[in-house]
PDB file of C-alpha atoms and ligand atoms in Angstrom:
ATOM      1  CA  UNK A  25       0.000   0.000   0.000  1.00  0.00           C
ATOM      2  CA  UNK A  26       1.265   3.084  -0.641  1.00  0.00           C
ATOM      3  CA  UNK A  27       0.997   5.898   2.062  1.00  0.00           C
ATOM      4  CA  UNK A  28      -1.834   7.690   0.998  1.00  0.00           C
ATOM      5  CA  UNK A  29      -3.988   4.762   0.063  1.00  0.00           C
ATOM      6  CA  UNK A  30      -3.011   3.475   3.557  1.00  0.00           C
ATOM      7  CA  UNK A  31      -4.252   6.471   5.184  1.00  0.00           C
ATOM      8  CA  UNK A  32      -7.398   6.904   2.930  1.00  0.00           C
ATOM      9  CA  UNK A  33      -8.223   3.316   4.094  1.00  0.00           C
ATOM     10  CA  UNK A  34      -7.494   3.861   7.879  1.00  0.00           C
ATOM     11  CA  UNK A  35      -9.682   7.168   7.869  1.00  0.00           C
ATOM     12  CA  UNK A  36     -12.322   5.167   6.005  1.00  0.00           C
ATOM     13  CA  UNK A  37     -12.209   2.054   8.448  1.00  0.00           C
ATOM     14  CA  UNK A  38     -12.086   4.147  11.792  1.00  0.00           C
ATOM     15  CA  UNK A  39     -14.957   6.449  10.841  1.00  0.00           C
ATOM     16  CA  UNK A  40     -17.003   3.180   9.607  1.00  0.00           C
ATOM     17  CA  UNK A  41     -16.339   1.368  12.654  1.00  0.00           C
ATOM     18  CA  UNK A  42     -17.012   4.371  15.176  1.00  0.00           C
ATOM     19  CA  UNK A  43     -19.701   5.692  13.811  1.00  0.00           C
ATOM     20  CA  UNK A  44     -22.099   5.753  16.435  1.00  0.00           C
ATOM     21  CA  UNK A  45     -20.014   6.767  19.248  1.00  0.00           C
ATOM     22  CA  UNK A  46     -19.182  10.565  20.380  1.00  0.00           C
ATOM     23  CA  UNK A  47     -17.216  11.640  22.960  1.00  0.00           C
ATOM     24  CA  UNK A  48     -18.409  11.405  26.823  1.00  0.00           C
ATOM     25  CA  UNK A  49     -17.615  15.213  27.583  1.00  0.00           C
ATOM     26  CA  UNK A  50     -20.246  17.822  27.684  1.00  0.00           C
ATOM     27  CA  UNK A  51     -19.937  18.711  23.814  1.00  0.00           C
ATOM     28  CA  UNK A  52     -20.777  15.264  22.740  1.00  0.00           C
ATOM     29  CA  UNK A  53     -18.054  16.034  19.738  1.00  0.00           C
ATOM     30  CA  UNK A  54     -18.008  12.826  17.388  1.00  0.00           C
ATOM     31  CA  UNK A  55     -15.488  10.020  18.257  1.00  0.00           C
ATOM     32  CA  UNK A  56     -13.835  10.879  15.045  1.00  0.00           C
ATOM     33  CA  UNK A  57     -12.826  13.769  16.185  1.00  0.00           C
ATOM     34  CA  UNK A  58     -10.557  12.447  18.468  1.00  0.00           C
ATOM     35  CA  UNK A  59      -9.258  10.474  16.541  1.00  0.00           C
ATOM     36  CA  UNK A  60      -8.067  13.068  13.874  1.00  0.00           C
ATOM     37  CA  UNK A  61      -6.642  14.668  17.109  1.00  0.00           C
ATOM     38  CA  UNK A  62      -4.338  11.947  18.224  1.00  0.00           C
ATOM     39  CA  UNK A  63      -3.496  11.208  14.669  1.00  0.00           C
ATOM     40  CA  UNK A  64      -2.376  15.036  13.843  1.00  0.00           C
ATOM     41  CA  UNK A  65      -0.766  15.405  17.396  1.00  0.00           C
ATOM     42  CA  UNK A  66       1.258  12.099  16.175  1.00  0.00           C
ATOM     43  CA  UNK A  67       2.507  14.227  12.922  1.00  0.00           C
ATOM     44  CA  UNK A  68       3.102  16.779  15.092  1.00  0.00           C
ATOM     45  CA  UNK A  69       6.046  14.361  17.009  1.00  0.00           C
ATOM     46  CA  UNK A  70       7.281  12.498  14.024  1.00  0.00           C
ATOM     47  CA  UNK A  71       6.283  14.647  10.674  1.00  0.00           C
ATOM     48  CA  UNK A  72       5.610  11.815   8.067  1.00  0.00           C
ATOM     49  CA  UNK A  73       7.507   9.231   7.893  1.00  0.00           C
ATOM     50  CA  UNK A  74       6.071   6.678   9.455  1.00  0.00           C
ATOM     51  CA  UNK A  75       3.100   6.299   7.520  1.00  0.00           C
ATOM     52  CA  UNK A  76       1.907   2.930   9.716  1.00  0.00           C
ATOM     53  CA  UNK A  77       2.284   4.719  12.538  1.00  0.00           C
ATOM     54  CA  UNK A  78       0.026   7.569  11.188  1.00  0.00           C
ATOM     55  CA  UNK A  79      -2.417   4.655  10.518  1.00  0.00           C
ATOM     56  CA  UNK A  80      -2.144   3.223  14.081  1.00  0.00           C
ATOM     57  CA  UNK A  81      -2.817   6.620  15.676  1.00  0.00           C
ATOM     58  CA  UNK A  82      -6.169   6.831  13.132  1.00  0.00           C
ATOM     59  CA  UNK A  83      -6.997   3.187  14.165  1.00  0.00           C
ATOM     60  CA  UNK A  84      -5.984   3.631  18.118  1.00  0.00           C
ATOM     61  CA  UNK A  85      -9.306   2.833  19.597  1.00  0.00           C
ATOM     62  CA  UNK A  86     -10.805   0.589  17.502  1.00  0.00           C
ATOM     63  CA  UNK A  87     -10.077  -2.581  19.154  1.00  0.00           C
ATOM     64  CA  UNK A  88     -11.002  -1.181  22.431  1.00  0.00           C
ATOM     65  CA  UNK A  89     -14.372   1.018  21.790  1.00  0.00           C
ATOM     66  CA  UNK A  90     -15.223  -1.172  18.949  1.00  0.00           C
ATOM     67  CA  UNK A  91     -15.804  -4.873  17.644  1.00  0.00           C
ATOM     68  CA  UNK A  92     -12.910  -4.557  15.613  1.00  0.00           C
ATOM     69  CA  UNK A  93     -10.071  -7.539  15.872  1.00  0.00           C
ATOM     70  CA  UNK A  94      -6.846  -7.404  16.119  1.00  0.00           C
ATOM     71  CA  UNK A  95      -7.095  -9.919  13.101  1.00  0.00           C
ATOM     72  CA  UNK A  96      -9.215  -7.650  11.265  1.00  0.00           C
ATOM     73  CA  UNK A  97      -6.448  -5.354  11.318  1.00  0.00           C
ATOM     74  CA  UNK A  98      -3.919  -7.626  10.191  1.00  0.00           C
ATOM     75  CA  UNK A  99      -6.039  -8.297   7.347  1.00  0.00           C
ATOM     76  CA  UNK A 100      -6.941  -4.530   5.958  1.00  0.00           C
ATOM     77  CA  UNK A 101      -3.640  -3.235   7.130  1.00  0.00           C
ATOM     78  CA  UNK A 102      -0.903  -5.080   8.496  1.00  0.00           C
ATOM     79  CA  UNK A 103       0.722  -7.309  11.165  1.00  0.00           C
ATOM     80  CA  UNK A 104       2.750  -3.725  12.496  1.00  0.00           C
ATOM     81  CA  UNK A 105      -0.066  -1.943  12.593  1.00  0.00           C
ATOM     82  CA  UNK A 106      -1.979  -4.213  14.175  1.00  0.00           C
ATOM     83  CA  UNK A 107       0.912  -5.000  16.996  1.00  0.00           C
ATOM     84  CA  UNK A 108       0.650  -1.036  17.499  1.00  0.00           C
ATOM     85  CA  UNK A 109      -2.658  -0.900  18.056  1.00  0.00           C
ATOM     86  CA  UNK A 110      -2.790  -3.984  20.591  1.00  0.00           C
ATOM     87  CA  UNK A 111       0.093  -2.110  22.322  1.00  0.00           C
ATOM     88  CA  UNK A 112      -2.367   0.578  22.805  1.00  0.00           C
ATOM     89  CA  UNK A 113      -5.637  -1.063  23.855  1.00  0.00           C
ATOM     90  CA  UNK A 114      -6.368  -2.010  27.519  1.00  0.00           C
ATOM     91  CA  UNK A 115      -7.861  -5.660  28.075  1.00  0.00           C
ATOM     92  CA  UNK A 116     -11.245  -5.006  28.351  1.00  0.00           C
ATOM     93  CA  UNK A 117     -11.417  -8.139  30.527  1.00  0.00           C
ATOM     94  CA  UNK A 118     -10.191  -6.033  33.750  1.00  0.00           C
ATOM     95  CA  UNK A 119     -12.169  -4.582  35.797  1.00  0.00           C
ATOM     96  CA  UNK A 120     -11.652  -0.497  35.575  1.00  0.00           C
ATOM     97  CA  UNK A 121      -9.877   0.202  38.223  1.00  0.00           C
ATOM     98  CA  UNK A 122      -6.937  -2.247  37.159  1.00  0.00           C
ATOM     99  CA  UNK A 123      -6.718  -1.262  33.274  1.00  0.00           C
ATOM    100  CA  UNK A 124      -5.786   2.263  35.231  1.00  0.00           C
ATOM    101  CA  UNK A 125      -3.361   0.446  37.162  1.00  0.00           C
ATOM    102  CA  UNK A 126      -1.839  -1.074  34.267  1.00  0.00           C
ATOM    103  CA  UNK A 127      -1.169   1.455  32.401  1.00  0.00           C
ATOM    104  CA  UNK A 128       0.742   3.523  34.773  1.00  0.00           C
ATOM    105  CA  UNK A 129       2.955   0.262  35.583  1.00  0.00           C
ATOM    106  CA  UNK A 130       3.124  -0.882  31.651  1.00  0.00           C
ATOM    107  CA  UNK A 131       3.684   2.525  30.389  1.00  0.00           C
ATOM    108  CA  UNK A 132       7.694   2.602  30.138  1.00  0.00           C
ATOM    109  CA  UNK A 133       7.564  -1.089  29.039  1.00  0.00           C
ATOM    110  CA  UNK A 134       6.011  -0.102  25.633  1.00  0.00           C
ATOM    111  CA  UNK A 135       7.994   0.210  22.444  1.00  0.00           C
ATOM    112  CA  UNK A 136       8.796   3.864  21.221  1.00  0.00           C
ATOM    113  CA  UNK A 137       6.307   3.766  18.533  1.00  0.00           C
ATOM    114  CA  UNK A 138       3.386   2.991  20.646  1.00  0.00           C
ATOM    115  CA  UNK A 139       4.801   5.321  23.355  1.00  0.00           C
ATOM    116  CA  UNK A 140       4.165   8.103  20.681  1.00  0.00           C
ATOM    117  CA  UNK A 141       0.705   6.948  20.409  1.00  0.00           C
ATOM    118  CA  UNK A 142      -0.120   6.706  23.582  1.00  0.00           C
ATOM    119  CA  UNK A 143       0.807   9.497  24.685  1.00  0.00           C
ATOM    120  CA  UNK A 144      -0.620  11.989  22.136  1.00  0.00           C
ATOM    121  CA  UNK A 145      -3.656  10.039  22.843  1.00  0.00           C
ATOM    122  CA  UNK A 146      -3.028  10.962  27.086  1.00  0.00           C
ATOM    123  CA  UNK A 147      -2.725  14.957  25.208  1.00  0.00           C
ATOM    124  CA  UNK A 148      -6.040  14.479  23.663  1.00  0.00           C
ATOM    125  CA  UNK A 149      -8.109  13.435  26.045  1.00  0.00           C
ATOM    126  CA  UNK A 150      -6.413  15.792  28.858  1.00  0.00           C
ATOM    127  CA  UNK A 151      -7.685  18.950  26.609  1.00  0.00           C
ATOM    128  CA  UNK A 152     -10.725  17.296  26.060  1.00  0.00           C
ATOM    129  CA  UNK A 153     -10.807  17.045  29.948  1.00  0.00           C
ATOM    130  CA  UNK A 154     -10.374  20.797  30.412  1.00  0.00           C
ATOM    131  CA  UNK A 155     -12.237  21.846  27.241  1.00  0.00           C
ATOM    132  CA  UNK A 156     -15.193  19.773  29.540  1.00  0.00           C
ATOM    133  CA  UNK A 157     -14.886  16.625  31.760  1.00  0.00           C
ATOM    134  CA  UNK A 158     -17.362  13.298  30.699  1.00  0.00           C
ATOM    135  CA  UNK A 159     -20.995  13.581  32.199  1.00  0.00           C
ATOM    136  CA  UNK A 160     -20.458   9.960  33.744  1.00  0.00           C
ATOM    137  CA  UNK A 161     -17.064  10.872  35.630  1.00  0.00           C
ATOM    138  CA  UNK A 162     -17.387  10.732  39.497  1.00  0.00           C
ATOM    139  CA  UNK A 163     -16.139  14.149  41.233  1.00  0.00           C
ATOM    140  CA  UNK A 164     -13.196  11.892  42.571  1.00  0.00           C
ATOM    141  CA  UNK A 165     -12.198  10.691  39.325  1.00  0.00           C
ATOM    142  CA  UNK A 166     -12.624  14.172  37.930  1.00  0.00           C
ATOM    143  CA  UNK A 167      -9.793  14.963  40.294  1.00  0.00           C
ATOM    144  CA  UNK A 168      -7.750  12.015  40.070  1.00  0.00           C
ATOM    145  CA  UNK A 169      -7.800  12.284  36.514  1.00  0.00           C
ATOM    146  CA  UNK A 170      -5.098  14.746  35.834  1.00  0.00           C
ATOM    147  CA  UNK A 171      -2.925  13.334  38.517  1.00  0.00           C
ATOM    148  CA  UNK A 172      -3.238   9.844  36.898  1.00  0.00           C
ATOM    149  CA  UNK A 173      -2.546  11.207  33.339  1.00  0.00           C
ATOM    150  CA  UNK A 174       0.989  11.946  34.281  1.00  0.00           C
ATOM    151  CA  UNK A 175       1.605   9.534  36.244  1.00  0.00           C
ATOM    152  CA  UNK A 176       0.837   7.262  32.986  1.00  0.00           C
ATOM    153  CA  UNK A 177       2.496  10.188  30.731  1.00  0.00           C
ATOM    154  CA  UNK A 178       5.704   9.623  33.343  1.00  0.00           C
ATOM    155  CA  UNK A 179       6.270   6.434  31.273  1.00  0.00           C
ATOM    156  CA  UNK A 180       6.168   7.792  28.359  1.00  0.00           C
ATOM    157  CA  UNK A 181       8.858  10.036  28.119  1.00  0.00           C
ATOM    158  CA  UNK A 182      11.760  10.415  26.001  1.00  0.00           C
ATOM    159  CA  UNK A 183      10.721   9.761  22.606  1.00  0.00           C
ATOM    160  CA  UNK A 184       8.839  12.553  21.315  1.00  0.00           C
ATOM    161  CA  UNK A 185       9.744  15.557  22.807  1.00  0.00           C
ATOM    162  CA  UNK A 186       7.391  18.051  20.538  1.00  0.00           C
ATOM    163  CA  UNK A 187       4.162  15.522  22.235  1.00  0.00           C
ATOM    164  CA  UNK A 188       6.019  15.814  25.562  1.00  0.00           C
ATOM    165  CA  UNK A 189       5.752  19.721  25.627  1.00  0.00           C
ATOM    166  CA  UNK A 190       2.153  20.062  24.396  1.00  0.00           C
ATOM    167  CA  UNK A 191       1.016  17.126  27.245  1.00  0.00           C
ATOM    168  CA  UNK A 192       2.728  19.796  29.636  1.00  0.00           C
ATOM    169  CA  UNK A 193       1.642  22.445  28.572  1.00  0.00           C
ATOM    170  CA  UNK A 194      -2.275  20.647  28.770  1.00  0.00           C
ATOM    171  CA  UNK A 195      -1.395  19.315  32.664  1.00  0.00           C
ATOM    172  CA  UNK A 196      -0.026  23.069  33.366  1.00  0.00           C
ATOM    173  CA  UNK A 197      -3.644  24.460  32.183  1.00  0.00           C
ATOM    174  CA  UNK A 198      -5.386  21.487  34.232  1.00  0.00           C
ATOM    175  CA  UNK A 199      -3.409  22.420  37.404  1.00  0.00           C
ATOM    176  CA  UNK A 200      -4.202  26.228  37.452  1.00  0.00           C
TER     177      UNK A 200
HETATM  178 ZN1   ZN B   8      -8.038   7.442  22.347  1.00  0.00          ZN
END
């Protein structure tokens, strides 16, 4: 595939597969949306050059917040992009508490590439947080949230220093 096929078909299959869903927060803004965020915060970090890992970013969520499989994406895409976006996706088997857990503790054991993902994704969804929290969040989760973004983000750091400032500057807003 060449890159912009790839990217045409990634764009295509997330906004198929989530097309029902919008985001929790206040402003209900479509799922896709976030997706396009995490995806253009990724070509922030990198520019292009990694065209599956463009992909990846566009296809983040759709093993976790959809039916996809990760052998549906080895079939459309790729084996590497499909590795990425397992890398990325909590088991939904765990109860909620402990996919939290586990992703402050697996954080730093994660390849770079995912890293990069994961945490433009952590950016996204902390200026989501601030822009308006989710409906459904708890007022103690609503303040454990930021705190447990960098403690995840923590493990994250030193690969992409352009997503590392813009995460700061997010959890700087968040704390005054
Ligand atoms: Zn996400």
């Amino acid at each position: 595939l060449n890159d912009l096929i790839l990217l045409t078909r990634a764009w295509n299959f997330a906004a198929t597969r989530h097309v029902h869903q919008r985001r929790k927060a206040e402003a209900q803004a479509p799922y896709v949306n976030h997706l396009a965020e995490v995806a253009a915060l990724v070509v922030e970090g990198i520019g292009g050059q990694d065209a599956n890992l463009i992909a990846a970013a566009v296809l983040h969520d759709s093993n976790e917040d959809t039916e996809t499989t990760r052998a549906e994406l080895v079939k459309h895409f790729s084996e590497d992009i499909a590795e990425l976006v397992t890398e990325v996706t909590d088991d939904k088997g765990l109860p909620k508490h402990r996919r939290k857990e586990l992703q402050v503790e697996q954080a730093s054991n994660k390849r770079a590439r995912a890293k990069t993902i994961k945490l433009a994704d952590k950016t996204s969804n902390l200026g989501s947080h601030l822009r308006s929290p989710p409906r459904d969040w708890s007022v103690q989760w609503r303040r454990e949230y930021p705190e447990w973004a960098m403690r995840v983000a923590e493990g994250l750091r030193g690969v992409n220093p352009v997503i590392e400032w813009l995460f700061g500057e997010a959890a700087d807003q968040l704390r005054h």
